[in-house]
Amino acid sequence: NATCRKALCEFIQFKKKSIKFHKLILYFSNTGNTERIAKLIANRTGGDLYHILPEIPYTSKDLDWNIPNSRANLEQNDQASRPPYQGQLPDLGKYDTIIIGHPIWWGVPPRIIYTVIDDLNFSGKQVATYATSGGSTYSQSQDVMDALIGKGVKRGQVLSGAASVDNWLKMIN
């Protein structure tokens, strides 16, 4: 009957409007710079935040690149290094876009980012990446992300504040 079909169509349209696809901002931040940018992105996009925490927190000595056997030097110089993270990663099922943020260590993402990417399935998701850095560009990090996730990753950038976040978000949309 026509009334039932109309009601069914209206119900389907209502459900389509009520299903919201969300953005997830996954980020690793040891000093707070990447976290500050992640929060700006979440504010601009309405996305959910997930802070990647290392199973063993990094100390300043761990991150001292002047110490040849510092933890970060050892990890970054070992292609197979996959430092563990704390807890469970979020279920990506309710997200259509995943944004991954990280600092740049030794020209590339910290190895904990590799661990996280290895443990997630990005099939059917739009993925974008960004970094914070005191002087590096994003080119080497982009190569890493393309290799780990695939060529469909949106072009990443080093972000430093609100203006760079806004410009980058316009660029990747």
GROMACS .gro file of C-alpha atoms in nm:
model
  173
    1ASN     CA    1   0.000   0.000   0.000
    2ALA     CA    2   0.115   0.352  -0.082
    3THR     CA    3   0.090   0.478   0.278
    4CYS     CA    4   0.321   0.202   0.406
    5ARG     CA    5   0.571   0.264   0.125
    6LYS     CA    6   0.570   0.636   0.200
    7ALA     CA    7   0.618   0.570   0.574
    8LEU     CA    8   0.899   0.326   0.499
    9CYS     CA    9   1.071   0.576   0.269
   10GLU     CA   10   1.041   0.848   0.533
   11PHE     CA   11   1.184   0.613   0.796
   12ILE     CA   12   1.480   0.524   0.571
   13GLN     CA   13   1.546   0.893   0.501
   14PHE     CA   14   1.529   0.967   0.875
   15LYS     CA   15   1.777   0.688   0.950
   16LYS     CA   16   2.015   0.811   0.679
   17LYS     CA   17   2.009   1.159   0.831
   18SER     CA   18   2.059   1.028   1.184
   19ILE     CA   19   2.359   0.812   1.096
   20LYS     CA   20   2.658   1.033   1.148
   21PHE     CA   21   3.000   0.945   1.023
   22HIS     CA   22   3.266   1.068   1.255
   23LYS     CA   23   3.628   1.160   1.240
   24LEU     CA   24   3.882   1.007   1.474
   25ILE     CA   25   4.201   1.188   1.558
   26LEU     CA   26   4.461   0.934   1.675
   27TYR     CA   27   4.772   1.104   1.804
   28PHE     CA   28   5.097   1.037   1.985
   29SER     CA   29   5.237   1.329   2.179
   30ASN     CA   30   5.520   1.315   2.426
   31THR     CA   31   5.575   1.687   2.489
   32GLY     CA   32   5.223   1.821   2.426
   33ASN     CA   33   5.281   1.988   2.086
   34THR     CA   34   5.106   1.719   1.881
   35GLU     CA   35   4.828   1.698   2.141
   36ARG     CA   36   4.764   2.073   2.112
   37ILE     CA   37   4.722   2.038   1.735
   38ALA     CA   38   4.503   1.726   1.776
   39LYS     CA   39   4.270   1.923   2.002
   40LEU     CA   40   4.252   2.207   1.747
   41ILE     CA   41   4.163   1.956   1.474
   42ALA     CA   42   3.898   1.793   1.697
   43ASN     CA   43   3.753   2.135   1.774
   44ARG     CA   44   3.736   2.224   1.403
   45THR     CA   45   3.598   1.889   1.284
   46GLY     CA   46   3.393   1.762   1.579
   47GLY     CA   47   3.613   1.453   1.574
   48ASP     CA   48   3.687   1.219   1.862
   49LEU     CA   49   4.034   1.214   2.018
   50TYR     CA   50   4.243   0.911   2.106
   51HIS     CA   51   4.581   0.966   2.270
   52ILE     CA   52   4.828   0.689   2.192
   53LEU     CA   53   5.028   0.624   2.507
   54PRO     CA   54   5.345   0.415   2.515
   55GLU     CA   55   5.338   0.112   2.740
   56ILE     CA   56   5.659   0.246   2.895
   57PRO     CA   57   5.656   0.628   2.905
   58TYR     CA   58   5.951   0.807   2.747
   59THR     CA   59   6.181   1.004   2.973
   60SER     CA   60   6.390   1.301   2.860
   61LYS     CA   61   6.694   1.070   2.864
   62ASP     CA   62   6.505   0.823   2.640
   63LEU     CA   63   6.454   1.102   2.387
   64ASP     CA   64   6.805   1.252   2.397
   65TRP     CA   65   6.936   1.212   2.044
   66ASN     CA   66   7.287   1.301   2.169
   67ILE     CA   67   7.302   0.971   2.359
   68PRO     CA   68   7.379   0.704   2.096
   69ASN     CA   69   7.202   0.426   2.288
   70SER     CA   70   6.902   0.631   2.401
   71ARG     CA   71   6.574   0.446   2.367
   72ALA     CA   72   6.450   0.667   2.084
   73ASN     CA   73   6.778   0.633   1.892
   74LEU     CA   74   6.764   0.256   1.924
   75GLU     CA   75   6.397   0.243   1.815
   76GLN     CA   76   6.430   0.488   1.527
   77ASN     CA   77   6.741   0.314   1.391
   78ASP     CA   78   6.571  -0.028   1.395
   79GLN     CA   79   6.327  -0.073   1.104
   80ALA     CA   80   6.163  -0.367   1.284
   81SER     CA   81   6.108  -0.180   1.612
   82ARG     CA   82   5.742  -0.171   1.717
   83PRO     CA   83   5.718  -0.022   2.068
   84PRO     CA   84   5.399  -0.131   2.248
   85TYR     CA   85   5.122   0.108   2.346
   86GLN     CA   86   4.889   0.109   2.646
   87GLY     CA   87   4.532  -0.021   2.636
   88GLN     CA   88   4.304  -0.101   2.345
   89LEU     CA   89   4.290   0.098   2.024
   90PRO     CA   90   3.948   0.237   1.932
   91ASP     CA   91   3.708   0.048   1.707
   92LEU     CA   92   3.725   0.222   1.369
   93GLY     CA   93   3.379   0.095   1.268
   94LYS     CA   94   3.191   0.418   1.340
   95TYR     CA   95   3.448   0.642   1.172
   96ASP     CA   96   3.479   0.733   0.808
   97THR     CA   97   3.789   0.949   0.846
   98ILE     CA   98   4.096   0.874   1.053
   99ILE     CA   99   4.351   1.149   1.119
  100ILE     CA  100   4.686   1.038   1.259
  101GLY     CA  101   4.908   1.290   1.433
  102HIS     CA  102   5.266   1.247   1.545
  103PRO     CA  103   5.587   1.434   1.612
  104ILE     CA  104   5.874   1.385   1.370
  105TRP     CA  105   6.167   1.195   1.517
  106TRP     CA  106   6.476   1.157   1.303
  107GLY     CA  107   6.281   1.271   0.996
  108VAL     CA  108   5.998   1.017   1.031
  109PRO     CA  109   5.715   0.922   1.269
  110PRO     CA  110   5.811   0.759   1.599
  111ARG     CA  111   5.807   0.380   1.575
  112ILE     CA  112   5.504   0.359   1.807
  113ILE     CA  113   5.302   0.502   1.515
  114TYR     CA  114   5.416   0.204   1.307
  115THR     CA  115   5.288  -0.028   1.582
  116VAL     CA  116   4.946   0.139   1.584
  117ILE     CA  117   4.916   0.135   1.205
  118ASP     CA  118   5.014  -0.234   1.199
  119ASP     CA  119   4.732  -0.307   1.447
  120LEU     CA  120   4.451  -0.121   1.268
  121ASN     CA  121   4.252  -0.191   0.952
  122PHE     CA  122   4.200   0.124   0.746
  123SER     CA  123   3.998  -0.044   0.468
  124GLY     CA  124   3.721   0.185   0.347
  125LYS     CA  125   3.849   0.478   0.554
  126GLN     CA  126   3.981   0.813   0.447
  127VAL     CA  127   4.315   0.861   0.618
  128ALA     CA  128   4.501   1.186   0.668
  129THR     CA  129   4.819   1.248   0.864
  130TYR     CA  130   4.994   1.544   1.018
  131ALA     CA  131   5.298   1.609   1.232
  132THR     CA  132   5.457   1.863   1.458
  133SER     CA  133   5.825   1.938   1.426
  134GLY     CA  134   6.089   2.186   1.521
  135GLY     CA  135   6.241   2.191   1.174
  136SER     CA  136   6.165   1.887   0.959
  137THR     CA  137   5.935   1.884   0.659
  138TYR     CA  138   5.669   1.617   0.610
  139SER     CA  139   5.813   1.459   0.295
  140GLN     CA  140   5.990   1.161   0.459
  141SER     CA  141   5.694   1.104   0.693
  142GLN     CA  142   5.458   1.104   0.394
  143ASP     CA  143   5.670   0.836   0.229
  144VAL     CA  144   5.645   0.626   0.547
  145MET     CA  145   5.267   0.672   0.573
  146ASP     CA  146   5.220   0.586   0.206
  147ALA     CA  147   5.423   0.268   0.259
  148LEU     CA  148   5.245   0.167   0.581
  149ILE     CA  149   4.885   0.262   0.493
  150GLY     CA  150   4.878   0.293   0.116
  151LYS     CA  151   4.887   0.558  -0.151
  152GLY     CA  152   4.536   0.680  -0.068
  153VAL     CA  153   4.660   0.871   0.239
  154LYS     CA  154   4.580   1.240   0.212
  155ARG     CA  155   4.881   1.467   0.187
  156GLY     CA  156   5.025   1.532   0.531
  157GLN     CA  157   5.179   1.848   0.664
  158VAL     CA  158   5.372   1.982   0.958
  159LEU     CA  159   5.120   2.188   1.157
  160SER     CA  160   5.204   2.455   1.412
  161GLY     CA  161   4.888   2.645   1.502
  162ALA     CA  162   4.532   2.740   1.416
  163ALA     CA  163   4.608   2.897   1.076
  164SER     CA  164   4.808   2.596   0.954
  165VAL     CA  165   4.537   2.358   1.085
  166ASP     CA  166   4.263   2.551   0.904
  167ASN     CA  167   4.459   2.561   0.577
  168TRP     CA  168   4.544   2.191   0.597
  169LEU     CA  169   4.183   2.092   0.672
  170LYS     CA  170   4.068   2.288   0.364
  171MET     CA  171   4.336   2.117   0.157
  172ILE     CA  172   4.245   1.762   0.258
  173ASN     CA  173   3.866   1.801   0.228
   0.00000   0.00000   0.00000
